[in-house]
């Protein structure tokens, strides 16, 4: 299945072909084709255990796929280590929020900026911009330890955005956020897409998906069972049966 | 000679040591499975029990069976239960990291050794009674078999089978396996993990005591030798990957027998010293090999869960006063008249070694127990260079650069290991370096001295040492404050997150490991110059453990603590008796359960409460 070619003019930011990952003999990701387009938010939905997080791990390099290829822009990154992909402009957040407990909010974001050549005054300026965008400016000097989960998710998102990513993979960002924070995150992600970032949104909150995403993939037991524009996918009979 | 027959005789002799090693391995495995602690205190419990048995049976004249029953069935298990409730239970409750658990067990080890030395002295004893009467009987074919060998082998097999049966067929076995898999989950399911841990410690201490009592008649008993011997049986537990009892028993017996067989294999030629060293240190070789062979799936079970050290509860303050305090304390002796400086010559060297631990473990999150051994390499290199008439300044440069290169070689396999496995790999490295380099004539023969001639006066040497220490401290501060330090802390706090942020984690770990090795090496250079010669005892693996514990006790994040601690410890030793400082560190280390963040963390929270 997968996305249809859009005429060859639009460059894909991230392209996966026949991606397969087996765990204990079971293909938890099974021949997945996936394209992320610059400036678009693509949603990845599916029931628990569908393989969404494993697919994300394969794309970001946390896990090695057992088969298939991954292209980041024009570059093949199937076997490239995680940090290498990150430096090529692929950022991600984790389902279990990943922040650095011993650092402050600003330092967390700075770590993200510094790996992309933005250190010194440039790095500080980048961090200040990201913190303003996320509404975290007042917490900049606050240690991360002890902050509520909702704020931690924003900090993690800030670290991912600080590198100015071309591709942003966001895993269950709405978990633990209240309605205001979800609206804020939605705005930030839309803004990132507006600046040309290709966003992949793994999300349970279908309202957020419907509001934000341009396209969607539906994953079930490791396979893409539906793909298309968000309206098409939400109207799909097979998708309705899954919920 | 009748070679095959002799081989059998040697094999039978090897069974005695081998069964003790197997027993020790079984104890370590069971204790780890039930408590999650790598029990480095095993050797301390063993030596304490052996001395106590001798005290009761020989000095007080109790019947041997009664003395043995009191030691093995009452004192040793009681000690284990005490450890669970006093030391390791509190650590588990606050989900302490691997590094802190290691340090607490080092604390127990040091305390018990210190206690034994204080109560019974350090003179070697040869009159420890054997539990089983030394009687031989003749096998068909004329072989002589010793009754005690048979009894030991029998004891190992009985203990191993009993552990297996309990684990397999009883309700306690099911509960203990649940705790081994996931203590938190087991507690949620209604299992009392505390009680299971107490049983684990009681069993671990019982086997440790038995090992001590079995080994003591075979060796000259002194407070330091036996614990090291028992520590080397860690090889057996590592080979068993802290899981498999049959592998532990087989490995222990096999190592004992092979070691005995090697004793009559006397090769000649240039390789002989190396083979000789290997024969008398086979357990050290096995520990190194077993630790370095890839762990595969077994590593997942060991590294899973918890950080190496519980993360800093409070953010790091800029302690503006700390560098000033360090400078004042260390510079004051220079201003004083008299011989006060002489006693403090070792302070800057030890401070550099401790700073290397702050860098590697505190900032890098790598539990390296080999920093003392790297210092030893630096010291040995200095002694060799100075003996070869190279000036001291050049010796420092060459030794430190050599150490950095060694760090790269060693570090490459090391940086891919994590948690407890890394601790064991580096400890094996420390044991290996000590046994095969520092204590061998081929490395240390012909050394004349390590003090360069132009630093003849104590005052000049101390000033030069302080300059090197200051350079080292500035290096550590620069690393920790900058981009590198942030990337290190990020990696320590959340490795996958750091990867995803673009941090090149392996390269970063290698870099910090190499810097740490060079820093520790520089410390060793200073220690060699301060002592005027190379002394292998300074760089013994247990001394390395004490240094590591010192840093965790003072606060693993605190560079100022690392600089000031040696001053206090050296002063303490010269004011009381040598070895007192180790006992104090040991006592504090056992209290790490109540002292998160070490002394500096405690001081900071006090200061914070005031302001």
PDB file of C-alpha atoms in Angstrom, chain B residues 17 79 98 124 134 138 167 170 175-176 205 230-231 267 347 420 469 498-499 537 541 550 555 576:
ATOM      1  CA  UNK B  17      40.424 -25.471  46.304  1.00  0.00           C
ATOM      2  CA  UNK B  79      25.672 -11.239  60.014  1.00  0.00           C
ATOM      3  CA  UNK B  98      24.464  -0.413  40.893  1.00  0.00           C
ATOM      4  CA  UNK B 124      49.820 -14.857  59.611  1.00  0.00           C
ATOM      5  CA  UNK B 134      42.718 -34.948  57.818  1.00  0.00           C
ATOM      6  CA  UNK B 138      43.510 -45.901  49.948  1.00  0.00           C
ATOM      7  CA  UNK B 167      14.059 -23.064  44.051  1.00  0.00           C
ATOM      8  CA  UNK B 170       8.902 -24.948  47.322  1.00  0.00           C
ATOM      9  CA  UNK B 175       8.589 -16.228  45.558  1.00  0.00           C
ATOM     10  CA  UNK B 176      12.346 -15.845  45.314  1.00  0.00           C
ATOM     11  CA  UNK B 205      27.016 -15.204  54.424  1.00  0.00           C
ATOM     12  CA  UNK B 230      37.690 -15.207  47.877  1.00  0.00           C
ATOM     13  CA  UNK B 231      37.253 -12.089  45.707  1.00  0.00           C
ATOM     14  CA  UNK B 267      57.830 -25.191  31.058  1.00  0.00           C
ATOM     15  CA  UNK B 347      47.692  13.743  49.072  1.00  0.00           C
ATOM     16  CA  UNK B 420      27.212  -4.132  36.830  1.00  0.00           C
ATOM     17  CA  UNK B 469      46.764  18.558  40.708  1.00  0.00           C
ATOM     18  CA  UNK B 498      21.060  11.248  24.390  1.00  0.00           C
ATOM     19  CA  UNK B 499      21.465   9.031  21.324  1.00  0.00           C
ATOM     20  CA  UNK B 537      50.548  -2.688  47.657  1.00  0.00           C
ATOM     21  CA  UNK B 541      42.559  -3.988  43.719  1.00  0.00           C
ATOM     22  CA  UNK B 550      35.750   7.256  49.101  1.00  0.00           C
ATOM     23  CA  UNK B 555      29.697  12.696  46.824  1.00  0.00           C
ATOM     24  CA  UNK B 576      46.056   7.267  64.486  1.00  0.00           C
TER      25      UNK B 576
END
